[in-house]
Short mmCIF file of C-alpha atoms in Angstrom, two decimals:
data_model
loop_
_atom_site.label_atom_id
_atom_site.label_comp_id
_atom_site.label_asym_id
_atom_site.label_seq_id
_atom_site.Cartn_x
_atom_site.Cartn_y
_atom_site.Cartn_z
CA UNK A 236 -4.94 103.45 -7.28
CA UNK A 237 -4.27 99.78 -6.80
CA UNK A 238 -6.20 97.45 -8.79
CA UNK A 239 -4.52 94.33 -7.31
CA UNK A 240 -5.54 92.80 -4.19
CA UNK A 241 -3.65 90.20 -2.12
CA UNK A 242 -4.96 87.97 0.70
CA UNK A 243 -2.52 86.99 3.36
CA UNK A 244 -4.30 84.61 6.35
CA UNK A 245 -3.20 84.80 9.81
CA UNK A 246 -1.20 81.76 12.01
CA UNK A 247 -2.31 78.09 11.53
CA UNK A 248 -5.16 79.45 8.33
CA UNK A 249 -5.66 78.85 4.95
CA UNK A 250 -8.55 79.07 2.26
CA UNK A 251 -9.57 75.15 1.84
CA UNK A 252 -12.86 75.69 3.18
CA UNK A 253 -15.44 76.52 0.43
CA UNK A 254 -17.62 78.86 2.55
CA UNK A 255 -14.31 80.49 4.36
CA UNK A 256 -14.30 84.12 5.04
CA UNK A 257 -11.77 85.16 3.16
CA UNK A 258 -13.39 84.24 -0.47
CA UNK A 259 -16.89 85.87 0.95
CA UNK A 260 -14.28 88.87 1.95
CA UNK A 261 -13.40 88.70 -1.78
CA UNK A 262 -17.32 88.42 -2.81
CA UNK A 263 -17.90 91.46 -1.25
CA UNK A 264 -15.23 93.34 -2.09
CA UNK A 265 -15.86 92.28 -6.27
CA UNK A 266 -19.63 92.85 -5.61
CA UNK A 267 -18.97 96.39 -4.29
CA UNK A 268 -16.69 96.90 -7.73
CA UNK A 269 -13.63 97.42 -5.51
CA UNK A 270 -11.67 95.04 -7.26
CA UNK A 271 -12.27 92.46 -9.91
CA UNK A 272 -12.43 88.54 -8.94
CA UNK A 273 -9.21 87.50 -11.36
CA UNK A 274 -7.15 90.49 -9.60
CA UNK A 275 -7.53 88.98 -6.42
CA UNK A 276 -4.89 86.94 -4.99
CA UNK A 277 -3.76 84.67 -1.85
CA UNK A 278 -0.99 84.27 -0.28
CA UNK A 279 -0.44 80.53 1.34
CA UNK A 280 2.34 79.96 3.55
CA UNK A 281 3.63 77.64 6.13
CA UNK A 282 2.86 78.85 9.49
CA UNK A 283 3.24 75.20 11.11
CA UNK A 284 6.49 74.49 9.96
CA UNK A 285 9.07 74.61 13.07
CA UNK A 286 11.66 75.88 11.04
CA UNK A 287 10.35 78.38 8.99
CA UNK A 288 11.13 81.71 9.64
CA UNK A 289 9.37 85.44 8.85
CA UNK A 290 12.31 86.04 6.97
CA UNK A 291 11.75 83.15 4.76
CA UNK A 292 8.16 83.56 3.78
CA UNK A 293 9.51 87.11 3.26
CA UNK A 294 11.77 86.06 0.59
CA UNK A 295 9.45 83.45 -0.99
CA UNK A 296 6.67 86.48 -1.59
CA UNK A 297 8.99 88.38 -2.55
CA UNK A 298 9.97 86.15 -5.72
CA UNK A 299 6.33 85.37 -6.15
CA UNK A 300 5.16 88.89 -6.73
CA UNK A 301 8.15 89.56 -9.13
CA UNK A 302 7.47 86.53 -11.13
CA UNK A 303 3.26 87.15 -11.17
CA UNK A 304 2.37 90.49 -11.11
CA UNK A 305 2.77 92.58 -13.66
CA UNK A 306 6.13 94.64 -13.12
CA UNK A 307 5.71 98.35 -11.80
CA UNK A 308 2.06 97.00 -10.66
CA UNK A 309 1.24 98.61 -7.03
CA UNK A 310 -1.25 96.41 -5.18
CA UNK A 311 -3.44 96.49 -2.06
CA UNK A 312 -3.05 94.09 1.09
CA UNK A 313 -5.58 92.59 2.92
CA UNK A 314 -4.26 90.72 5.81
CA UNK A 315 -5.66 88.78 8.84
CA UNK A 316 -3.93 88.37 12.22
CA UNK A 317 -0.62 86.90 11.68
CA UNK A 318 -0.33 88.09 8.34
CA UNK A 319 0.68 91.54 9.10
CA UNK A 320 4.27 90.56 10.50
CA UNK A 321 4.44 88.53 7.09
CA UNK A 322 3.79 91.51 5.02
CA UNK A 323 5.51 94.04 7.08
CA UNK A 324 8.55 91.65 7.34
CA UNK A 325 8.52 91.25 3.36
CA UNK A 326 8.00 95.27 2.75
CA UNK A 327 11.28 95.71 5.37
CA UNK A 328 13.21 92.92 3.86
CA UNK A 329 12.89 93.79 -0.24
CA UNK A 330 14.01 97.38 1.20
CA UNK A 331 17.36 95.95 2.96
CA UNK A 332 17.80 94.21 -0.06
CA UNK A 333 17.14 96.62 -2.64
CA UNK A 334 19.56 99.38 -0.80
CA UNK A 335 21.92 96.31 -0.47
CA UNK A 336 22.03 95.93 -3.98
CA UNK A 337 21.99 99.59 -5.34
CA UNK A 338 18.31 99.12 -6.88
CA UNK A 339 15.72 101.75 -7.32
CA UNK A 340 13.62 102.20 -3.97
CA UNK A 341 10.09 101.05 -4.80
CA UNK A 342 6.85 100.85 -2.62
CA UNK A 343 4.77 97.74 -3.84
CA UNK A 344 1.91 98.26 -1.75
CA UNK A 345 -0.21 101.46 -1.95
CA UNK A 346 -2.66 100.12 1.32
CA UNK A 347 -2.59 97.73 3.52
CA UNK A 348 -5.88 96.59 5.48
CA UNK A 349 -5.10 94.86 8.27
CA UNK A 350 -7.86 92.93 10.37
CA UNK A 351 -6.58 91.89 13.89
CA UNK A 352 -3.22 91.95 13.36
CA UNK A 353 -0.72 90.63 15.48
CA UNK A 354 1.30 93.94 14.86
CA UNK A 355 2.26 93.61 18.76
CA UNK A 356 1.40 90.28 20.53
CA UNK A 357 -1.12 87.21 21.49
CA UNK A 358 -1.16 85.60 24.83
CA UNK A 359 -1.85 82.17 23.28
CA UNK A 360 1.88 81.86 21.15
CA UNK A 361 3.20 80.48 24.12
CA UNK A 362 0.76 77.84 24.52
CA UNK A 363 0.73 76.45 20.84
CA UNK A 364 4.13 75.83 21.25
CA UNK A 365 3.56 73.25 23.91
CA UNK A 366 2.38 69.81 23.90
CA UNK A 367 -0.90 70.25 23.98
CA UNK A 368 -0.61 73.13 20.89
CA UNK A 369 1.30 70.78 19.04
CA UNK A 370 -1.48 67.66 19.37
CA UNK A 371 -4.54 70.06 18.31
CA UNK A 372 -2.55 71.38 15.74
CA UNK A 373 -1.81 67.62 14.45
CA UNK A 374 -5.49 66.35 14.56
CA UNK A 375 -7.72 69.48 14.97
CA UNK A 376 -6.38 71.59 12.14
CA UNK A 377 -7.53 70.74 8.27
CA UNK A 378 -4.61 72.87 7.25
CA UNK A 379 -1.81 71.66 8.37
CA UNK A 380 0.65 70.27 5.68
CA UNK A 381 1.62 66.05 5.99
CA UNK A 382 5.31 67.57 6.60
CA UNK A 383 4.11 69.15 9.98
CA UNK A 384 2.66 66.69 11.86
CA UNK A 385 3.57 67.32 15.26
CA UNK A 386 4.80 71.02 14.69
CA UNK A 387 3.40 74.33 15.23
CA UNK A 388 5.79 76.70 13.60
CA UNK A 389 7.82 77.13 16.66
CA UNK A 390 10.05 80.20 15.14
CA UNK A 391 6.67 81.61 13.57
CA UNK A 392 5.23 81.28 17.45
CA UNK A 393 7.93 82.99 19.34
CA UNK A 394 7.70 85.83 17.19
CA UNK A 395 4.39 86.23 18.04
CA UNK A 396 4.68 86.24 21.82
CA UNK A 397 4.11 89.22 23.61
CA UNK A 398 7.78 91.27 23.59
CA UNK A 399 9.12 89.49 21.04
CA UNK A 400 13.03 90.66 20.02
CA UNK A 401 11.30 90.02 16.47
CA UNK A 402 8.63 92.09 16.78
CA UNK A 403 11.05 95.06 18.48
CA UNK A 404 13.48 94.61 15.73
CA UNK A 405 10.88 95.06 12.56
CA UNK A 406 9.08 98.28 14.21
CA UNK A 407 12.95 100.07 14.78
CA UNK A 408 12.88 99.34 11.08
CA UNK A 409 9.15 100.15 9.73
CA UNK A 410 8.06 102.52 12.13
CA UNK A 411 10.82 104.12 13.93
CA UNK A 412 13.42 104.91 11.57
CA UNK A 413 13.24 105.38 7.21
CA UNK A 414 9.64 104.08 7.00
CA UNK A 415 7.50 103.73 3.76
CA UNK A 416 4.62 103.98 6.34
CA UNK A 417 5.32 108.15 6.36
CA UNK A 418 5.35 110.98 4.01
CA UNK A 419 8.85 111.47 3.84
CA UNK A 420 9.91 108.53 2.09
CA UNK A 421 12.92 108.78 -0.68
CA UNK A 422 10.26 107.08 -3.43
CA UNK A 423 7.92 110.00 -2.87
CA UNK A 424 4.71 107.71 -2.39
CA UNK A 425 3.90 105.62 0.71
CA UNK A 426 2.04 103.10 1.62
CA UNK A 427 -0.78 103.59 3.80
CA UNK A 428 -1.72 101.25 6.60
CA UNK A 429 -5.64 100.63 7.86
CA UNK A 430 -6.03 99.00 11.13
CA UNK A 431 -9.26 97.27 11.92
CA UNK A 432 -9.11 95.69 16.03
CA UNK A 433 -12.06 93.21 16.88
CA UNK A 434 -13.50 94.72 20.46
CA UNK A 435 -15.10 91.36 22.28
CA UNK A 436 -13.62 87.61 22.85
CA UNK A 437 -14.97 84.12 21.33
CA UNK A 438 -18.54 83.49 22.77
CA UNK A 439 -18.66 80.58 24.89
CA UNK A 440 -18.08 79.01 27.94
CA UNK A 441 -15.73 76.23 27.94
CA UNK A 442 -12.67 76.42 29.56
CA UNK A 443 -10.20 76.28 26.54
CA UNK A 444 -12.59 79.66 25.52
CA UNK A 445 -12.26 81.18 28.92
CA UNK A 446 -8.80 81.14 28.80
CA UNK A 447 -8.68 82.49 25.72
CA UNK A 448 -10.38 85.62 26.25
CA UNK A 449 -7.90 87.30 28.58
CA UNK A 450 -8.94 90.74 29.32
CA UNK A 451 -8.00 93.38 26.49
CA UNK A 452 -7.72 90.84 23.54
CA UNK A 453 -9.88 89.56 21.04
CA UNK A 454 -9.34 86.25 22.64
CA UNK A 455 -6.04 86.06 20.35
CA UNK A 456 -4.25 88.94 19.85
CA UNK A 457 -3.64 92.46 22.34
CA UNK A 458 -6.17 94.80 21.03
CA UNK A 459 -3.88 97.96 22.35
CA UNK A 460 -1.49 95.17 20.73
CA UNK A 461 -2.92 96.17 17.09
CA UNK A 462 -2.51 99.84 16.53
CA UNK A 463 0.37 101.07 14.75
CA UNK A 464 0.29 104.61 16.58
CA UNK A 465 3.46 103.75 18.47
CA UNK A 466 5.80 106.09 20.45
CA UNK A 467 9.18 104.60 21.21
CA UNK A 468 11.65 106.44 23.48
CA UNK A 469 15.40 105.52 25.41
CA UNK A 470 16.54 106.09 28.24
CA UNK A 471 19.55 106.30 29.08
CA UNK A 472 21.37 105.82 32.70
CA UNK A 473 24.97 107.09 33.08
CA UNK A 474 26.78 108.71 36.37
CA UNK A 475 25.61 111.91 34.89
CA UNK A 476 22.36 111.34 35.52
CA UNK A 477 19.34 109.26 33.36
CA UNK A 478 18.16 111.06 29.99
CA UNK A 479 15.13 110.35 28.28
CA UNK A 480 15.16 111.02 24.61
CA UNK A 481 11.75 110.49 22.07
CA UNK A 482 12.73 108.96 18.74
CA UNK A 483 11.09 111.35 16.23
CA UNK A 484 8.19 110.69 14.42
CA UNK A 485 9.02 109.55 11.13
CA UNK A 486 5.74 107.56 10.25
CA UNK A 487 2.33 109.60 9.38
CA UNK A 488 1.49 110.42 12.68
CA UNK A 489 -2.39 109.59 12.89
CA UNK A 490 -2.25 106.08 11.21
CA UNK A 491 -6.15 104.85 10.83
CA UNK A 492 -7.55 102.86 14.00
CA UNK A 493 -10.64 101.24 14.97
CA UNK A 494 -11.86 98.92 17.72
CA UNK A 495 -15.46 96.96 16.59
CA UNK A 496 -17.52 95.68 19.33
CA UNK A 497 -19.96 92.71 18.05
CA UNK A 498 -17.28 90.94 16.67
CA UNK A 499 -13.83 88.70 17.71
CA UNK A 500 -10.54 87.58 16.16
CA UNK A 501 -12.36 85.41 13.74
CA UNK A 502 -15.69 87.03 12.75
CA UNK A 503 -14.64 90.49 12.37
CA UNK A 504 -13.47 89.17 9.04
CA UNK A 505 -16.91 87.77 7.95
CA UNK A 506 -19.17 89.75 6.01
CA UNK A 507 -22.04 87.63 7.07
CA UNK A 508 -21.74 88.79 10.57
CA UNK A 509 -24.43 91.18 11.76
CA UNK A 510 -23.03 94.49 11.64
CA UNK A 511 -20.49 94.18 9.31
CA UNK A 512 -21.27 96.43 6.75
CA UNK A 513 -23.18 98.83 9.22
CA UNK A 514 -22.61 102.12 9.60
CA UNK A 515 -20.09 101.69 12.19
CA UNK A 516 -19.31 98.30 10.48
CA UNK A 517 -15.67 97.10 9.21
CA UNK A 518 -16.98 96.21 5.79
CA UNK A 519 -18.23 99.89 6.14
CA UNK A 520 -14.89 101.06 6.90
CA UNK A 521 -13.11 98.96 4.82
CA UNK A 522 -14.94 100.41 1.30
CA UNK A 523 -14.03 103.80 2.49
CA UNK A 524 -10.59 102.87 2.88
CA UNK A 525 -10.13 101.72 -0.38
CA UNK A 526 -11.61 104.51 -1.73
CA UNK A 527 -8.23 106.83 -0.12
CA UNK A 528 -6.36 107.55 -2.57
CA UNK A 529 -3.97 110.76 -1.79
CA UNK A 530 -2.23 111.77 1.66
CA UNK A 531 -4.84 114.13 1.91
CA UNK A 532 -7.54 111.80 2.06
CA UNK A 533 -5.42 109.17 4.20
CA UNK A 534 -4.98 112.08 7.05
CA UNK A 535 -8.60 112.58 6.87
CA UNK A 536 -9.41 109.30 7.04
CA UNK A 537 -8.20 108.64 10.99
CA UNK A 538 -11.13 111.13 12.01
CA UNK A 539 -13.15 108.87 10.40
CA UNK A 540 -12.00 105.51 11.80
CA UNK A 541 -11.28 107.24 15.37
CA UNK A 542 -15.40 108.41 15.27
CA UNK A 543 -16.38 104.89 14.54
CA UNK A 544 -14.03 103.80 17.10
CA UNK A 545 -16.06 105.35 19.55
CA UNK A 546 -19.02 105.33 18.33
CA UNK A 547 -18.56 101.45 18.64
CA UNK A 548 -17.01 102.19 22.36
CA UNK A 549 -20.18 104.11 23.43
CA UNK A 550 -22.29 100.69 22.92
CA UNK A 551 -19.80 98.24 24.38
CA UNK A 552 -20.79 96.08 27.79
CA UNK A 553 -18.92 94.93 30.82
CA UNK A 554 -14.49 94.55 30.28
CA UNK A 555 -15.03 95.08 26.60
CA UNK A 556 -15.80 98.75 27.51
CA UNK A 557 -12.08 98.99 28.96
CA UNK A 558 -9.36 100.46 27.05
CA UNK A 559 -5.63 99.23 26.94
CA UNK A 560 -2.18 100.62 26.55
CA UNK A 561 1.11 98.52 26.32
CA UNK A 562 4.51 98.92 27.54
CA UNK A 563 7.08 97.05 25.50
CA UNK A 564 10.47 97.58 27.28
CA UNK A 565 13.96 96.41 25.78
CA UNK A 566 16.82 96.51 28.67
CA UNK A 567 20.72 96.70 27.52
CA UNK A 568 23.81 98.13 28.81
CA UNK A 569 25.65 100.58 27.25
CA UNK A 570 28.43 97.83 25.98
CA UNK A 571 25.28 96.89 23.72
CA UNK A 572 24.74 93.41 25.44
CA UNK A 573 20.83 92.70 26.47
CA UNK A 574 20.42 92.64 30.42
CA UNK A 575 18.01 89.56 31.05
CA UNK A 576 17.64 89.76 34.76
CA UNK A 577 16.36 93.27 35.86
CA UNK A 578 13.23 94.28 37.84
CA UNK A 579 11.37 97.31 37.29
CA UNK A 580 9.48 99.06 40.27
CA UNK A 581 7.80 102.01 40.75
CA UNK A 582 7.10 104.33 43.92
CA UNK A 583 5.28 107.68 43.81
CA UNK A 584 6.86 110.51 46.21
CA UNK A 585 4.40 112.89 47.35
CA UNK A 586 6.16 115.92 49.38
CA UNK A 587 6.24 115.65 53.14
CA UNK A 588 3.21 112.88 53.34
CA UNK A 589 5.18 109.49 53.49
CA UNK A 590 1.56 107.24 54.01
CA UNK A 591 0.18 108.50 50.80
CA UNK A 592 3.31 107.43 49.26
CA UNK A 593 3.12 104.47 49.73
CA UNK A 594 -0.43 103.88 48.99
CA UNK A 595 -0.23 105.41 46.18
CA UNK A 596 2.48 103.63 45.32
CA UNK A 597 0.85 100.55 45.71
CA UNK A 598 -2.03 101.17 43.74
CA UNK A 599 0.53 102.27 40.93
CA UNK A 600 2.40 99.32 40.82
CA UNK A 601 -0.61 97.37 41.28
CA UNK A 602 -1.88 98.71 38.39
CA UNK A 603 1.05 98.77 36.16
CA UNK A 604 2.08 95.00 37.09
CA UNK A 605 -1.29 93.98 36.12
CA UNK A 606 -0.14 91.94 33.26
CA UNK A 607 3.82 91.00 32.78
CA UNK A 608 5.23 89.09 30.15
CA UNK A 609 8.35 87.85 29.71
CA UNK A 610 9.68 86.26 26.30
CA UNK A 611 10.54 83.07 26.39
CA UNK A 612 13.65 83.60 24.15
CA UNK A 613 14.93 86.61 25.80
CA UNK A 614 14.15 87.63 29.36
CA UNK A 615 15.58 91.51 28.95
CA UNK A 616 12.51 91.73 26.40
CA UNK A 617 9.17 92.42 28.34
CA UNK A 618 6.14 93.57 28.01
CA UNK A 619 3.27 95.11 30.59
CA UNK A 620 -0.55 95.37 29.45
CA UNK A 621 -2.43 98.18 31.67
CA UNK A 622 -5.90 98.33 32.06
CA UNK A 623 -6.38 102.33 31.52
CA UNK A 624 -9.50 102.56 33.37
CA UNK A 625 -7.44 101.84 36.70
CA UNK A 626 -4.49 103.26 36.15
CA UNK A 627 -6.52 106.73 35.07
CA UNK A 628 -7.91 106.79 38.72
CA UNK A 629 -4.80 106.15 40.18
CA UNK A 630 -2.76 109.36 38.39
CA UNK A 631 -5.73 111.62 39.07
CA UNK A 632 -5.46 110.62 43.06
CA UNK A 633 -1.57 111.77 41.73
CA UNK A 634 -2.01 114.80 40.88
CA UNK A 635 -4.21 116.00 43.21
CA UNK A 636 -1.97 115.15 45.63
CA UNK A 637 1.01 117.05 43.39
CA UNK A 638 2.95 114.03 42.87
CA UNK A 639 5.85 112.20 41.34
CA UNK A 640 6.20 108.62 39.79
CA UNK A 641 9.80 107.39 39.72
CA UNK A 642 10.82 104.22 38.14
CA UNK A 643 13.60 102.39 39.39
CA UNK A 644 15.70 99.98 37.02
CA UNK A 645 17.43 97.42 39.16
CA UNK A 646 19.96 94.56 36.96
CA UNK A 647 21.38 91.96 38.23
CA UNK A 648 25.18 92.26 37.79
CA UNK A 649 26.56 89.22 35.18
CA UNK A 650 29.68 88.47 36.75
CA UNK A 651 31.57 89.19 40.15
CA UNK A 652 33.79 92.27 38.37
CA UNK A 653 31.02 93.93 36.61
CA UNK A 654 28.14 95.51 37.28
CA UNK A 655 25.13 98.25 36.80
CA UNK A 656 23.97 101.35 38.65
CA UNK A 657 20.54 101.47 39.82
CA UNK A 658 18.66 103.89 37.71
CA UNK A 659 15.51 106.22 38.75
CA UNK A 660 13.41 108.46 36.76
CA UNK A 661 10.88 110.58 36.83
CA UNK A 662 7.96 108.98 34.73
CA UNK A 663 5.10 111.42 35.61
CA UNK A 664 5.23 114.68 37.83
CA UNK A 665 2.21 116.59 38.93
CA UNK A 666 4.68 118.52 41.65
CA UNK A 667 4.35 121.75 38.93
CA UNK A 668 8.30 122.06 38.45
CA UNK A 669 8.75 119.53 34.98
CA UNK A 670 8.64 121.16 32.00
CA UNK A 671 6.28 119.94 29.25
CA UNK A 672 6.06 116.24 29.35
CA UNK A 673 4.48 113.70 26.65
CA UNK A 674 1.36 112.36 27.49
CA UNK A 675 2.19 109.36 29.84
CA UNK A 676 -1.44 108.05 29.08
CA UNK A 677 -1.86 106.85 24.75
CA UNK A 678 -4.59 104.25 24.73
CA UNK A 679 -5.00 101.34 22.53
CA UNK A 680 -1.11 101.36 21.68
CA UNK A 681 2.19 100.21 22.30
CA UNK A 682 5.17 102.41 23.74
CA UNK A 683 8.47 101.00 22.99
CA UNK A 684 10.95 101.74 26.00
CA UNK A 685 15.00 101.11 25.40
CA UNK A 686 16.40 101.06 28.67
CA UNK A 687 20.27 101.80 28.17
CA UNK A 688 21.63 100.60 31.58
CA UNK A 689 25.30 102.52 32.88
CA UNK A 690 28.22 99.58 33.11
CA UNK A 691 30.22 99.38 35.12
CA UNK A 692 34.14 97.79 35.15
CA UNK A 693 36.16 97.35 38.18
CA UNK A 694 39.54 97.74 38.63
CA UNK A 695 40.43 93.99 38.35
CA UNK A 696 39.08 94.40 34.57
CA UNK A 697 41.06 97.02 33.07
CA UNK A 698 42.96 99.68 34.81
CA UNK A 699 45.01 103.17 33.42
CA UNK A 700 48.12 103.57 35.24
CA UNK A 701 50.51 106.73 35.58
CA UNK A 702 53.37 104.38 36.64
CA UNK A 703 54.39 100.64 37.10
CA UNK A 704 55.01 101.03 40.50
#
């Protein structure tokens, strides 16, 4: 059992104020004897600096916690919003470097609790890295560093958009392949993630809080966004034929969730916030989770924080009652260069009944399209946010009408002499004649899709001839 404890804040925070959550998130956890006050550390880095990347604060925690922790010393994370891609990027990078290197494999970190994490995505990245993001950073921000006056850690922002190629890149790495976050790792131990999502938006009714509190986010970060339960699949279009293969799970497979209604991005880390240490409560949760100790008691534990999901789900009012699920897709081509301009569409077939088709088909798309993002970096990363509540009604009109949903990858060829076939596939069949499908439906997560599109060389390219006549 860990007897360390370190504090990593989120984008654009620190600890300067006196009364800040974080040290009454420490005076809580010292008053419930979960940890002692000089075991407690925090992690400050520059979130606002343009040129800082994951990859160094990765690097610079990396030689901190070698040079102040005592050596062999496993610790516990706590870790707010941004955070999480700061310590998952620093577990993934000492592992590169330590295989690089021929070290021993270690784990650091027995648990990680991570409070609205921006595991997958916030709608407001893209606006802090414009003008107006950069001006309230400059004069509405007590902790931003002199050195980043009119910055607002554009590299640190793009990773956080929605479909970020950074985000993609650290979850084929953490969660899809070797992971630490499993059973199976070559150390024998892992480390054992906690994920606690705030259910509601900021209160208010400004405008600059309006816009904030998009529909399925905390008003920062993608609640479905948060969970670590993802699936990630390819699919692959050739002349053959398209073939959809699931990347094997590799990661525990019921990683501890939670959504808490009563409380937003900010406040579900304050434990003077009614509710809190209730018995559906985060600071409830979050002294049971450091009482986990064995794989055992980890498995056991997701019952737990799935109950208390609910239970906070059963009181929850108006769009906050709505559950989420994202769709993360990554297009290529089978030469391994990303596609950027591609469309994706979707039509459901019913058998001999063309209107319902297309009605159906509408209300599909219309509820799939609901949301699209596009990175701002790189186009053939994209991401759609469903509301589950209409898309649910939709595949039950589906299947009662013994249905098929095909999607339909269309790319824009890059030059005159090359180009891609159009790929369709079945997504969802109600017709009775698939075999056993995965569930198309996993709320409050993200799916990762790789899209492997077929390319295709014409003659003028390249050409095998029997003669040179």
């Amino acid at each position: 059992m860990a007897s360390h404890l370190i504090i990593v804040h989120g984008y654009s925070d620190g600890y300067l104020k006196k009364d800040g959550s974080f040290k009454k998130l420490r005076a809580f956890l010292v008053k419930n004897k979960r940890y002692s006050s000089n075991k407690v550390h925090f992690v400050e880095y520059s979130s606002m600096d343009d040129r800082a990347t994951y990859e160094d604060f990765a690097d610079k925690l990396n030689s901190d916690f070698e040079k102040k922790i005592p050596k062999g010393t496993r610790v516990d994370i706590l870790c707010h919003s941004t955070g999480a891609l700061v310590t998952r990027i620093w577990l993934a990078s000492r592992r590169r470097r330590q295989r690089e290197r021929g070290q021993a494999l270690d784990i650091p970190v027995d648990r990680i609790f991570m409070f609205a994490p921006a595991n997958f995505g916030s709608d407001l990245a893209r606006m802090g890295q414009s003008f107006l993001g950069k001006t309230k950073s400059t004069f509405f921000n007590r902790n931003i560093k002199k050195g980043n006056r009119w910055e607002s850690g554009k590299v640190v922002l793009q990773g956080l958009e929605p479909a970020s190629p950074f985000q993609w890149d650290l979850s084929m790495v953490d969660l899809h392949e070797e992971t630490y976050f499993g059973p199976h790792d070559p150390t024998g131990q892992m480390c054992k993630p906690f994920v606690f999502a705030a259910g509601e938006g900021y209160p208010g009714q400004s405008k600059i809080i309006r816009k904030r509190n998009k529909p399925g986010t905390d008003g920062t970060v993608r609640i479905c966004g948060t969970d670590m339960n993802t699936r990630k699949c390819t699919l692959f279009f050739s002349e053959a034929g398209p073939v959809l293969s699931w990347k094997k799970e590799v990661k525990c497979s019921a990683i501890p969730f939670a959504v808490f209604q009563g409380v937003n991005h900010g406040s579900i880390l304050s434990p003077d916030h009614n509710g809190f240490d209730g018995p559906d409560g985060p600071g409830t949760l979050l002294l049971k989770a450091t009482r986990v100790t064995s794989e055992a008691q980890y498995t056991a534990s997701f019952k737990v924080f799935n109950q208390a999901s609910e239970n906070n789900y059963a009181v929850a009012k108006g769009e906050n009652a709505d559950r989420y699920q994202q769709f993360f897709f990554k297009v290529r081509d089978d030469a391994g260069f990303n596609v950027e301009d591609f469309f994706v569409d979707f039509s459901v077939v019913v058998p001999a009944d063309r209107s319902t088709s297309r009605t159906l088909s509408r209300q599909f798309d219309e509820a799939f399209e609901e949301r699209v993002t596009v990175h701002s970096q790189d186009r053939s990363h994209r991401a759609f946010l469903i509301n589950l509540k209409n898309l649910h009604q939709t595949l039950r009109d589906i299947k009662k009408q013994k249905g098929k949903v095909i999607l339909k990858i269309t790319a824009k060829k890059p030059y005159d002499e090359v180009s891609y076939d159009d790929g369709d596939f079945v997504v969802y069949d109600a017709s009775g004649t698939a075999g056993k499908q995965p569930d198309f439906i996993f709320e409050n997560t993200t799916t990762l899709i790789e899209v492997v599109m077929n390319r295709r060389q014409s003659d003028e390219i390249l050409r095998l001839r029997k003669t040179l006549s």
